[in-house]
């Protein structure tokens, strides 16, 4: 069979296609069709020739095959040092082999490459720090995901995720109307406790435009309210766009790079429309990577920078606490031992580790670092889309063991994770291994600890 | 025999040196010409200064023994690497014997190492190469990566080292050893640009690139160490 009805080389473009794919529970038919999916070897080879250039070719060629990257990969470590999990092995036997065979590979090869690309690597990039030649296997795996996507060899949930972005301009079926409704609803809901609380929509020339993760309006609307409360507390002049509010990119995990470009351009067009002084993104690692770090390149900006200053939530929060825009009640600081899980996407790949530590210095009395911090941090175990793929749930649960053991070694009872992916991974590891920890974003913690100025308190308090 | 030596240390040597030098410089230059800001997603041109800082730092820091997390986390590989490389880089260039030929043929020479030091470095190189070979043979994570070319290169480096050392020490048939040393050395020079030995130049290219990447895109303006990634 050349192409299936669900599993094929065409990305999702309509809501009907997306619904048909969603209706295929667990992707049973989808994966069955994949077993028959032909490889378009001509297209594969021409794609490789056009996009696999000097940097990647040199990496593949000069790899000393020294294995120094092995120990740096958590998936190698948790899989009992399985040599097949050595980063160089993973990429040489897939992308490297594809190129050596000039694209002449078969269906079984591609399905194996898919397993490697999505279940043996989270694109955390840690191995790039340990390779003497500076070879970045995570970057190559991410590139290979793009190749596999263009040939239709992509996990079911990833195809859905990229399809969501294509159809709804969000990673979930949250339309712009749903989003604006959520803003109104959340502002109303919290008005009583926070007099004057607003979620200003589409306000032009504000100091701050806020962007977020579609999961927040969809599943955790309270998070939207918390963001509003903190902006309110800090006295910020802020807004959210009616369209272009979704900052995440499952398309990036899926390897659907043309949609990555469209998604980020959509956010940037909101910036152009509303002309904020700066943009602040929510507590999410990959969203930051997709719109701030990689996004400018997808959007074709030669400066490599977003159109205006675009910062992560932790940068803004550190600034607020430093400058006293939000004050912490010393009596309410966390007494229990606390540890921190930084997202690879913002810490290794954007150097934000100092901001998270600054925040923690204001809010926790007993902060315990895991070994290997900041740039040298380890993946939560569920990054790069790993959390969301049913087919690889078993492998993901094994992957969680590294973080589990790191957390246990600190003795911490609370794990602060300013990233949706890390937060999910830690929730799942608690569910799977029951080590008795709590996990949290920063927003709810700060609200609980902040000193509320009298003029922001509800009227009855003043009597 | 004299004639053969003359050809080997004359025209053949020139050709080998030319292929080696032009080949490696060519590969280095082509590497940078081939970089693509859009495909690599690194704004090389827009932030050239920042990039160069990070790039040079990344290439140099890894040349200092145990200076990086990578070397510290793999002490055995680090020891093997530095023992081998200090010798194979310094000895061929600064050996008295090589500079005598240089003086005769080209009319100039470089400062030279005392023979004892050169001998010691050669032995250490052999120890380094042995460590690297043993890692390959014994560690499953290295063995699985190893290809024929890796063994071939180890032998290719081993032969000129051993034959040169034995000839200088007066073991065995001097002429035969010398012949073997010169031929294998020249083969090594000629093959370097076309095998993984091209890393002699491409190490600097690849390490500069990753340094630029981390300096320009991945946190160079937010991290406390700025352009200098804390390798
Ligand atoms: C300044 C010049 C050089 C630099 C920066 C350099 C750098 C490196 C690096 C980073 C590696 C990988 C590390 C490892 O395998 O542990 C390596 C491996 C190697 N280098 Fe070099 N190198 C240089 C010159 C040379 C020369 C002149 C030779 C030989 C004549 C050589 C022979 C080798 C060999 C044989 C290996 C692989 C060893 C193995 O099998 O693992 N290198 N080099
Ligand atoms: S550390 Fe680098 S050079 Fe060594 S095997 Fe891994 S990718 Fe290849
Ligand atoms: S990027 Fe991370 S998960 Fe992927 S091979 Fe490297 S260390 Fe392992």
XYZ file of C-alpha atoms and ligand atoms in Angstrom:
753
model
C 0.000 0.000 0.000
C 1.565 3.313 -0.987
C -0.189 5.566 1.519
C -2.883 4.912 4.106
C -5.938 7.019 4.764
C -4.659 7.955 8.225
C -0.962 7.206 7.953
C 0.501 8.973 4.961
C 3.011 11.581 3.938
C 0.474 14.439 3.979
C 0.207 16.593 7.072
C -3.249 17.256 8.504
C -4.905 20.269 6.934
C -8.592 20.041 7.817
C -10.656 19.507 10.943
C -12.255 16.399 9.405
C -8.885 14.760 8.857
C -7.911 15.609 12.385
C -11.142 14.159 13.787
C -10.723 10.988 11.750
C -7.247 10.555 13.184
C -8.476 11.225 16.719
C -11.286 8.698 16.276
C -8.722 5.953 15.654
C -8.290 5.035 19.316
C -4.654 4.685 20.293
C -3.726 4.883 16.626
C -4.449 1.178 16.098
C -5.357 1.556 12.430
C -2.784 4.289 11.968
C 0.109 2.085 13.077
C -1.248 -0.851 11.088
C -1.246 1.313 7.982
C 2.265 2.452 8.818
C 3.541 -1.107 8.437
C 2.554 -0.897 4.777
C 3.620 2.678 4.120
C 6.095 2.911 1.252
C 9.210 5.008 1.554
C 9.444 7.604 -1.190
C 13.161 7.026 -1.554
C 13.631 9.577 -4.296
C 12.052 12.319 -2.254
C 13.958 11.142 0.809
C 17.293 11.443 -0.952
C 16.506 14.816 -2.448
C 15.342 16.144 0.935
C 18.548 14.887 2.517
C 20.648 16.478 -0.199
C 18.876 19.800 0.180
C 18.799 20.050 3.921
C 21.579 17.904 5.350
C 24.531 20.155 4.800
C 28.015 20.866 6.084
C 27.405 21.027 9.807
C 25.461 17.787 10.068
C 27.535 15.937 7.474
C 30.736 16.885 9.273
C 29.298 15.758 12.594
C 28.432 12.393 11.115
C 31.786 12.080 9.377
C 34.261 13.093 12.076
C 32.546 11.421 15.013
C 35.560 9.790 16.696
C 33.351 6.914 17.798
C 34.908 7.336 21.182
C 31.730 6.820 23.212
C 32.431 9.810 25.439
C 28.825 10.880 24.954
C 27.438 7.634 26.390
C 27.370 8.463 30.090
C 25.912 11.907 29.425
C 22.636 10.450 28.148
C 20.070 9.587 30.809
C 18.445 7.040 28.515
C 21.747 5.181 28.220
C 22.104 5.247 32.003
C 18.601 4.112 32.946
C 18.656 1.376 30.352
C 21.535 -0.319 32.181
C 24.192 1.138 29.880
C 22.712 -0.526 26.826
C 25.256 0.224 24.076
C 22.365 0.713 21.654
C 21.481 3.803 23.677
C 24.827 5.539 23.091
C 23.944 8.856 21.418
C 26.430 8.363 18.581
C 25.062 4.882 17.933
C 21.492 6.142 17.819
C 22.235 8.720 15.173
C 24.838 6.810 13.140
C 22.579 3.791 12.674
C 19.609 5.915 11.617
C 20.354 9.267 9.978
C 23.976 8.304 9.267
C 22.869 5.096 7.579
C 20.100 6.842 5.615
C 22.723 9.115 4.098
C 25.271 6.386 3.458
C 22.539 4.473 1.605
C 21.557 7.580 -0.328
C 17.987 7.301 0.894
C 17.593 3.690 -0.273
C 15.942 2.418 2.906
C 12.809 0.387 3.498
C 9.726 0.538 5.654
C 11.237 -1.469 8.521
C 14.248 0.837 8.583
C 12.034 3.903 8.815
C 9.871 2.460 11.568
C 12.987 1.641 13.515
C 14.285 5.171 12.943
C 10.974 6.473 14.278
C 11.343 4.385 17.444
C 14.832 5.778 17.939
C 13.843 9.357 17.194
C 10.906 9.476 19.609
C 11.611 6.834 22.229
C 15.392 6.885 22.592
C 16.044 10.609 22.573
C 14.246 13.591 24.066
C 16.411 16.096 22.170
C 17.686 17.378 25.508
C 21.068 18.194 23.902
C 23.020 17.166 26.982
C 25.344 14.902 24.990
C 26.564 17.896 22.979
C 28.292 19.145 26.109
C 30.322 15.986 26.564
C 31.484 15.308 23.026
C 35.069 16.413 22.335
C 34.110 17.428 18.795
C 30.981 19.272 19.957
C 28.666 16.959 18.077
C 25.043 17.612 19.006
C 23.104 14.379 18.629
C 19.927 16.007 19.953
C 19.977 18.522 17.128
C 20.476 15.725 14.607
C 17.660 13.627 16.052
C 15.367 16.632 15.853
C 16.411 17.134 12.236
C 15.744 13.467 11.539
C 12.276 13.822 13.040
C 11.615 16.321 10.265
C 12.775 13.799 7.678
C 10.600 11.074 9.201
C 7.604 13.402 9.407
C 7.916 14.231 5.714
C 7.757 10.499 4.983
C 4.812 9.841 7.292
C 6.756 7.868 9.899
C 5.677 9.782 12.957
C 3.955 8.639 16.161
C 0.177 9.025 16.134
C 0.025 11.659 18.892
C 2.709 13.707 17.163
C 0.776 13.781 13.933
C -2.283 14.848 15.906
C -0.310 17.515 17.754
C 1.030 19.061 14.599
C -2.444 18.780 13.071
C -3.919 20.670 16.025
C -1.566 23.551 15.380
C -2.415 23.472 11.700
C -6.168 23.464 12.294
C -6.621 25.482 15.521
C -3.341 27.400 15.728
C -3.003 25.777 19.145
C -1.781 22.428 20.438
C -5.327 21.554 21.537
C -8.751 22.315 20.197
C -8.975 25.716 21.845
C -10.263 28.326 19.429
C -9.643 32.039 19.797
C -13.284 32.388 20.960
C -12.769 29.711 23.617
C -9.665 31.533 24.727
C -11.319 34.935 25.051
C -14.233 33.310 26.908
C -11.788 31.747 29.342
C -10.208 35.134 29.989
C -13.581 36.723 30.737
C -14.670 33.830 32.871
C -11.453 33.759 34.887
C -11.491 37.513 35.458
C -15.086 37.335 36.709
C -14.458 34.287 38.840
C -11.645 35.970 40.729
C -12.915 39.515 40.791
C -14.377 39.247 44.241
C -11.198 38.098 45.887
C -9.076 40.443 43.761
C -10.936 43.697 43.255
C -9.997 45.395 40.029
C -8.583 42.176 38.523
C -8.695 42.294 34.746
C -7.496 40.263 31.833
C -7.065 43.010 29.251
C -7.511 41.583 25.780
C -5.931 43.088 22.665
C -4.794 46.246 24.387
C -2.344 48.114 22.170
C 1.019 49.482 23.315
C 0.930 47.722 26.678
C 4.173 47.144 28.592
C 3.670 43.406 28.480
C 1.960 40.958 26.164
C 1.476 37.538 27.759
C 1.549 34.268 25.787
C 0.866 30.805 27.108
C 0.243 27.125 26.637
C -3.165 26.018 25.292
C -3.359 23.441 28.072
C -3.859 26.285 30.489
C -7.185 27.548 29.101
C -8.173 23.980 28.206
C -7.381 22.065 31.391
C -6.000 24.468 33.994
C -7.874 27.770 33.589
C -6.794 28.565 37.140
C -3.295 29.033 35.739
C -4.579 31.830 33.507
C -6.163 33.448 36.562
C -2.919 33.097 38.508
C -0.970 34.818 35.776
C -3.506 37.660 35.855
C -3.319 37.911 39.643
C 0.455 38.163 39.595
C 0.457 40.855 36.904
C -2.199 42.637 38.957
C -0.137 42.337 42.132
C 2.959 43.645 40.385
C 0.965 46.539 38.965
C 1.871 45.722 35.398
C 0.282 47.240 32.310
C -0.339 44.048 30.400
C -2.478 42.355 27.811
C -3.154 39.113 25.998
C -3.852 38.878 22.274
C -7.156 37.464 21.049
C -5.187 35.527 18.475
C -1.541 34.500 18.609
C -1.678 33.737 22.344
C -0.597 30.094 21.998
C 3.147 29.879 22.492
C 3.814 26.141 22.374
C 4.791 24.013 19.435
C 4.029 20.324 19.341
C 4.942 20.760 15.691
C 8.548 21.107 16.889
C 8.366 17.758 18.684
C 6.699 16.221 15.636
C 9.313 17.494 13.193
C 6.690 19.478 11.272
C 8.934 22.449 10.679
C 6.759 24.218 8.171
C 4.031 24.424 10.819
C 6.629 25.551 13.369
C 7.215 28.526 11.107
C 3.508 29.255 10.718
C 2.884 28.977 14.462
C 5.642 31.338 15.435
C 4.750 33.828 12.712
C 1.236 33.826 14.127
C 2.550 34.851 17.550
C 4.843 37.459 16.010
C 1.936 38.933 14.069
C 0.141 39.516 17.380
C 3.254 41.353 18.554
C 3.187 43.522 15.464
C -0.503 44.222 15.898
C -0.381 45.130 19.596
C 3.119 46.647 19.790
C 3.868 45.636 23.404
C 7.185 46.765 24.906
C 8.003 43.160 25.656
C 6.460 39.717 25.678
C 6.409 37.269 28.564
C 5.763 33.596 28.070
C 4.304 31.186 30.578
C 6.101 28.561 32.644
C 6.902 26.263 29.758
C 10.274 25.170 28.432
C 9.556 24.067 24.895
C 7.234 27.024 24.265
C 10.147 29.305 25.091
C 12.471 27.343 22.837
C 9.944 27.395 20.007
C 9.107 31.103 20.067
C 12.191 32.738 21.528
C 15.193 30.544 20.746
C 14.403 28.709 17.489
C 11.348 30.701 16.438
C 13.140 33.711 14.949
C 14.942 31.365 12.559
C 11.779 29.632 11.457
C 10.245 33.034 10.895
C 13.247 33.970 8.763
C 14.566 36.778 10.991
C 18.247 37.255 10.200
C 18.988 38.714 13.614
C 18.037 35.414 15.209
C 15.998 37.410 17.715
C 12.245 37.790 18.252
C 10.724 41.083 17.028
C 10.701 42.515 20.575
C 12.246 41.423 23.842
C 10.602 38.094 24.653
C 11.308 36.557 28.040
C 10.411 33.477 30.027
C 8.145 33.696 33.035
C 11.035 33.013 35.410
C 12.925 36.036 34.087
C 9.969 38.279 34.788
C 9.339 36.755 38.186
C 12.975 37.114 39.234
C 12.832 40.759 38.199
C 9.609 41.380 40.182
C 10.995 39.851 43.334
C 14.349 41.585 42.928
C 12.776 44.975 42.411
C 10.119 44.465 45.060
C 7.194 44.700 42.663
C 6.008 41.580 44.419
C 7.077 41.097 48.030
C 7.301 37.760 49.780
C 6.088 37.393 53.353
C 9.165 35.951 55.127
C 6.924 33.979 57.469
C 5.396 32.174 54.517
C 8.621 31.031 52.892
C 8.692 27.300 52.198
C 10.171 25.450 55.167
C 10.133 21.955 53.724
C 13.119 20.863 51.630
C 12.648 21.980 48.029
C 14.381 21.062 44.826
C 14.205 22.496 41.326
C 13.709 20.938 37.914
C 14.769 23.318 35.139
C 13.669 22.575 31.595
C 16.537 21.710 29.216
C 14.887 23.974 26.706
C 15.381 27.113 28.735
C 18.358 26.191 30.898
C 20.824 24.338 28.681
C 19.551 25.970 25.553
C 18.981 29.454 26.870
C 21.011 29.897 30.033
C 18.149 30.848 32.371
C 19.364 28.824 35.356
C 20.399 31.875 37.296
C 16.877 33.292 37.277
C 15.242 30.197 38.732
C 17.838 30.105 41.484
C 17.343 33.758 42.224
C 13.600 33.184 42.610
C 14.164 30.251 44.916
C 16.521 32.287 47.069
C 13.561 34.563 47.870
C 10.993 31.875 48.552
C 12.564 28.769 50.073
C 14.502 28.196 53.266
C 15.834 24.744 52.524
C 16.759 24.567 48.842
C 18.541 21.421 47.734
C 20.155 21.244 44.337
C 20.208 18.004 42.427
C 23.677 17.030 41.231
C 24.562 18.579 37.826
C 22.787 21.880 37.628
C 22.021 24.716 35.257
C 23.465 23.990 31.797
C 24.415 20.492 32.927
C 20.956 19.665 34.192
C 19.354 16.336 33.212
C 16.138 15.928 31.243
C 13.018 15.345 33.375
C 12.601 12.091 31.491
C 9.600 13.116 29.440
C 10.825 15.914 27.193
C 10.686 16.268 23.431
C 7.219 14.756 23.165
C 8.152 11.563 25.062
C 5.459 12.200 27.702
C 2.676 12.218 25.182
C 3.262 9.087 23.105
C 1.231 6.044 24.151
C 3.287 3.652 22.049
C 6.372 4.538 24.111
C 4.812 4.784 27.544
C 6.870 1.875 28.890
C 10.130 3.386 27.672
C 9.129 6.770 29.070
C 8.436 5.278 32.494
C 11.906 3.750 32.507
C 13.245 7.139 31.442
C 11.680 8.753 34.507
C 13.881 6.722 36.833
C 16.862 8.998 36.435
C 14.980 12.034 37.694
C 13.274 9.984 40.362
C 16.620 8.931 41.800
C 17.993 12.455 41.567
C 15.020 13.842 43.463
C 15.209 11.101 46.075
C 18.875 11.828 46.669
C 18.088 15.440 47.582
C 15.534 14.422 50.179
C 13.287 17.212 48.917
C 9.545 16.995 49.422
C 8.606 19.619 46.869
C 9.804 19.844 43.288
C 9.429 23.204 41.609
C 9.086 22.773 37.856
C 8.450 25.923 35.814
C 7.734 23.859 32.697
C 4.636 21.950 31.613
C 6.596 18.989 30.321
C 8.765 18.634 33.421
C 5.700 19.147 35.612
C 3.894 16.310 33.813
C 6.917 14.049 33.991
C 7.246 14.590 37.725
C 3.527 14.071 38.277
C 3.773 10.819 36.313
C 6.843 9.650 38.160
C 5.065 10.210 41.452
C 2.106 8.254 40.124
C 4.300 5.464 38.809
C 6.838 5.181 41.620
C 5.096 6.861 44.596
C 8.072 8.534 46.197
C 5.961 10.943 48.227
C 6.730 14.277 46.633
C 4.675 17.275 45.599
C 5.295 19.144 42.386
C 4.335 22.659 41.462
C 4.625 25.582 39.111
C 5.866 28.867 40.511
C 2.694 30.920 40.052
C 0.576 29.297 42.801
C 3.520 29.288 45.206
C 4.186 32.975 44.771
C 0.536 33.937 45.161
C 0.396 32.060 48.437
C 3.510 33.745 49.777
C 3.078 37.261 48.453
C 2.316 40.192 50.694
C -0.951 41.676 49.429
C -0.955 45.478 49.654
C -4.071 46.833 51.370
C -5.421 48.594 48.308
C -5.555 45.279 46.455
C -7.469 43.453 49.173
C -11.234 42.894 48.988
C -13.228 45.695 50.650
C -14.476 43.693 53.676
C -10.878 43.145 54.779
C -10.432 46.836 55.318
C -13.240 47.155 57.851
C 68.611 2.789 -2.177
C 70.067 6.285 -1.762
C 68.017 7.278 -4.751
C 64.841 5.895 -3.261
C 65.418 7.862 -0.076
C 66.067 10.971 -2.101
C 62.794 10.615 -3.928
C 60.910 9.793 -0.754
C 62.282 12.737 1.170
C 62.167 14.953 -1.920
C 59.290 14.990 -4.401
C 57.177 12.491 -2.475
C 57.516 14.495 0.705
C 56.578 17.704 -1.075
C 53.527 16.106 -2.564
C 52.491 14.588 0.755
C 52.970 17.869 2.585
C 51.089 19.760 -0.091
C 48.131 17.364 -0.087
C 48.051 17.458 3.694
C 48.258 21.232 4.036
C 46.106 22.266 1.114
C 43.664 19.456 1.819
C 43.177 20.372 5.450
C 43.041 24.103 4.856
C 40.566 23.439 2.073
C 38.345 21.372 4.316
C 38.483 23.995 7.030
C 37.542 26.802 4.654
C 34.846 24.760 2.920
C 33.343 23.973 6.304
C 32.789 27.605 7.121
C 31.610 28.427 3.616
C 29.130 25.583 3.940
C 27.542 26.788 7.167
C 24.004 27.958 6.610
C 22.393 30.282 9.156
C 18.912 29.154 8.257
C 19.507 25.395 8.227
C 21.756 25.496 11.293
C 19.520 28.129 12.880
C 22.461 30.197 14.090
C 22.730 33.879 13.113
C 26.467 33.710 12.452
C 26.710 36.993 10.566
C 24.439 39.086 12.748
C 26.438 38.296 15.883
C 29.909 37.606 14.525
C 31.829 39.045 17.486
C 29.804 37.226 20.106
C 30.033 34.060 18.020
C 33.795 34.183 17.601
C 34.305 34.653 21.321
C 32.242 31.591 22.089
C 33.723 29.626 19.200
C 37.376 30.163 20.034
C 36.717 29.539 23.714
C 34.975 26.282 22.896
C 37.876 25.066 20.726
C 40.647 26.077 23.123
C 39.102 25.023 26.422
C 38.804 21.451 25.220
C 42.563 21.403 24.499
C 43.381 21.877 28.181
C 43.619 18.589 30.071
C 40.649 18.093 32.397
C 39.422 21.644 31.884
C 35.960 20.595 30.711
C 33.126 18.603 32.270
C 33.525 16.217 29.351
C 37.158 15.376 30.033
C 36.581 15.183 33.785
C 33.692 12.800 33.365
C 35.773 10.425 31.210
C 39.225 10.366 32.822
C 40.447 7.300 30.971
C 39.499 8.700 27.576
C 41.046 12.013 28.587
C 44.353 10.455 29.574
C 44.479 8.407 26.378
C 43.616 11.410 24.283
C 46.155 13.804 25.774
C 48.982 11.288 25.921
C 48.483 10.435 22.257
C 47.952 13.951 21.014
C 50.713 15.828 22.788
C 53.140 13.467 21.105
C 51.602 13.210 17.649
C 51.254 16.971 17.358
C 54.584 18.096 18.824
C 57.045 15.379 17.878
C 56.623 15.374 14.070
C 56.958 19.153 13.936
C 59.773 19.714 16.403
C 61.817 16.539 15.997
C 65.495 17.186 15.269
C 65.605 14.576 12.497
C 62.639 16.100 10.681
C 64.108 19.570 10.929
C 67.408 18.406 9.480
C 65.531 17.345 6.360
C 63.600 20.581 6.380
C 66.856 22.546 6.530
C 68.423 20.510 3.736
C 65.450 20.669 1.444
C 63.833 24.001 2.125
C 66.597 25.954 3.776
C 64.840 26.623 7.064
C 64.082 24.772 10.250
C 62.098 25.105 13.441
C 63.291 24.954 17.037
C 63.755 21.347 18.071
C 62.963 19.204 21.076
C 65.794 17.543 23.001
C 65.946 13.942 21.808
C 65.140 12.603 25.264
C 61.951 14.617 25.422
C 60.947 13.528 21.932
C 61.554 9.892 22.904
C 59.501 10.251 26.035
C 56.634 11.917 24.194
C 56.663 9.152 21.621
C 56.432 6.491 24.286
C 53.604 8.381 25.967
C 51.841 8.617 22.631
C 52.078 4.884 22.250
C 50.649 4.455 25.728
C 47.846 6.853 24.808
C 47.095 4.984 21.629
C 47.068 1.730 23.578
C 44.556 3.174 26.042
C 42.348 4.292 23.183
C 42.617 0.895 21.541
C 41.812 -0.897 24.790
C 38.746 1.284 25.364
C 37.602 0.310 21.895
C 38.136 -3.365 22.482
C 36.862 -3.595 26.031
C 34.087 -1.067 26.580
C 30.785 -2.175 25.027
C 29.703 1.445 24.476
C 32.823 2.124 22.400
C 32.998 -1.255 20.711
C 29.502 -0.917 19.292
C 30.510 2.311 17.558
C 33.776 1.055 16.158
C 34.193 0.505 12.437
C 37.039 -0.818 10.298
C 38.200 2.723 9.631
C 38.828 3.268 13.344
C 41.194 0.308 13.548
C 42.793 1.282 10.259
C 43.551 4.772 11.593
C 45.023 3.432 14.791
C 47.368 1.247 12.749
C 48.121 4.108 10.384
C 49.216 6.266 13.308
C 50.950 3.421 15.077
C 53.318 2.436 12.245
C 55.214 5.725 11.810
C 55.415 6.124 15.588
C 56.854 2.670 16.216
C 59.168 2.504 13.219
C 60.551 5.983 13.832
C 61.123 5.231 17.480
C 62.850 1.884 16.827
C 65.078 3.338 14.118
C 66.236 6.194 16.349
C 66.896 3.818 19.240
C 68.987 1.617 16.983
C 66.797 -1.479 17.148
C 66.539 -3.617 14.047
C 67.466 -2.775 10.484
C 67.777 1.003 10.386
C 67.269 1.349 6.649
C 64.234 -0.895 6.480
C 62.668 0.820 9.485
C 63.346 4.239 8.012
C 61.835 3.244 4.696
C 58.763 2.007 6.461
C 58.621 5.128 8.645
C 58.831 7.544 5.737
C 56.364 5.734 3.533
C 53.786 5.259 6.278
C 54.219 8.851 7.427
C 53.629 10.138 3.930
C 50.622 7.877 3.443
C 49.225 9.295 6.672
C 49.738 12.851 5.444
C 48.083 12.127 2.117
C 45.109 10.317 3.629
C 44.507 12.826 6.404
C 42.220 15.204 4.513
C 40.076 12.331 3.224
C 39.613 10.255 6.370
C 38.568 10.947 9.929
C 42.076 12.316 10.416
C 40.612 15.417 8.824
C 39.637 16.147 12.413
C 43.076 17.739 12.719
C 41.442 20.734 11.018
C 37.764 19.931 11.419
C 38.015 19.640 15.194
C 38.572 23.387 15.236
C 35.761 23.953 12.759
C 33.215 21.798 14.549
C 34.084 23.043 18.022
C 33.957 26.640 16.824
C 30.523 26.011 15.369
C 29.050 24.563 18.557
C 30.649 27.389 20.529
C 29.058 29.936 18.196
C 25.740 28.141 18.459
C 25.688 28.314 22.258
C 27.012 31.892 22.217
C 24.686 33.337 19.603
C 21.478 31.407 19.969
C 21.487 29.216 23.011
C 21.837 31.630 25.881
C 24.839 33.832 25.051
C 22.890 36.907 26.097
C 21.175 35.502 29.182
C 23.692 33.166 30.815
C 25.998 34.635 33.485
C 29.114 33.570 31.570
C 27.792 35.257 28.411
C 29.350 34.050 25.182
C 31.505 31.570 27.066
C 29.542 28.403 27.509
C 30.739 26.699 30.725
C 32.059 23.590 28.945
C 45.734 19.896 16.916
C 45.428 18.817 16.292
C 44.455 17.757 16.773
C 43.316 17.870 17.491
C 42.689 19.125 18.084
C 42.770 16.545 17.655
C 41.573 16.247 18.336
C 41.085 14.984 18.463
C 39.859 14.679 19.137
C 38.966 15.701 19.835
C 39.695 13.337 19.076
C 38.544 12.539 19.641
C 38.795 12.196 21.049
C 38.882 10.761 21.360
O 38.858 9.906 20.466
O 38.978 10.482 22.559
C 40.789 12.783 18.351
C 40.954 11.442 18.073
C 42.031 10.948 17.391
N 43.091 11.638 16.901
Fe 43.333 13.643 16.962
N 43.574 15.644 17.011
C 44.617 16.358 16.466
C 45.675 15.855 15.756
C 45.871 14.519 15.520
C 46.986 13.991 14.804
C 48.109 14.828 14.245
C 46.828 12.640 14.776
C 47.669 11.581 14.183
C 48.682 11.725 13.490
C 45.608 12.327 15.472
C 45.129 11.051 15.658
C 43.955 10.760 16.299
C 43.420 9.439 16.405
C 44.058 8.174 15.856
C 42.211 9.564 17.075
C 41.215 8.483 17.380
C 41.601 7.617 18.467
C 40.563 6.594 18.666
O 40.610 5.578 17.988
O 39.689 6.789 19.504
N 45.039 13.489 15.907
N 41.629 13.813 17.994
S 31.416 11.771 22.040
Fe 31.200 12.766 20.040
S 32.870 11.945 18.845
Fe 32.656 10.575 20.585
S 31.234 8.991 19.899
Fe 29.970 10.549 20.876
S 29.344 11.880 19.172
Fe 31.072 10.670 18.422
S 19.923 14.670 23.224
Fe 19.633 13.921 25.331
S 18.301 12.127 25.125
Fe 19.097 12.592 23.059
S 20.898 11.272 22.858
Fe 21.618 13.272 23.626
S 21.649 13.050 25.868
Fe 20.402 11.350 25.054
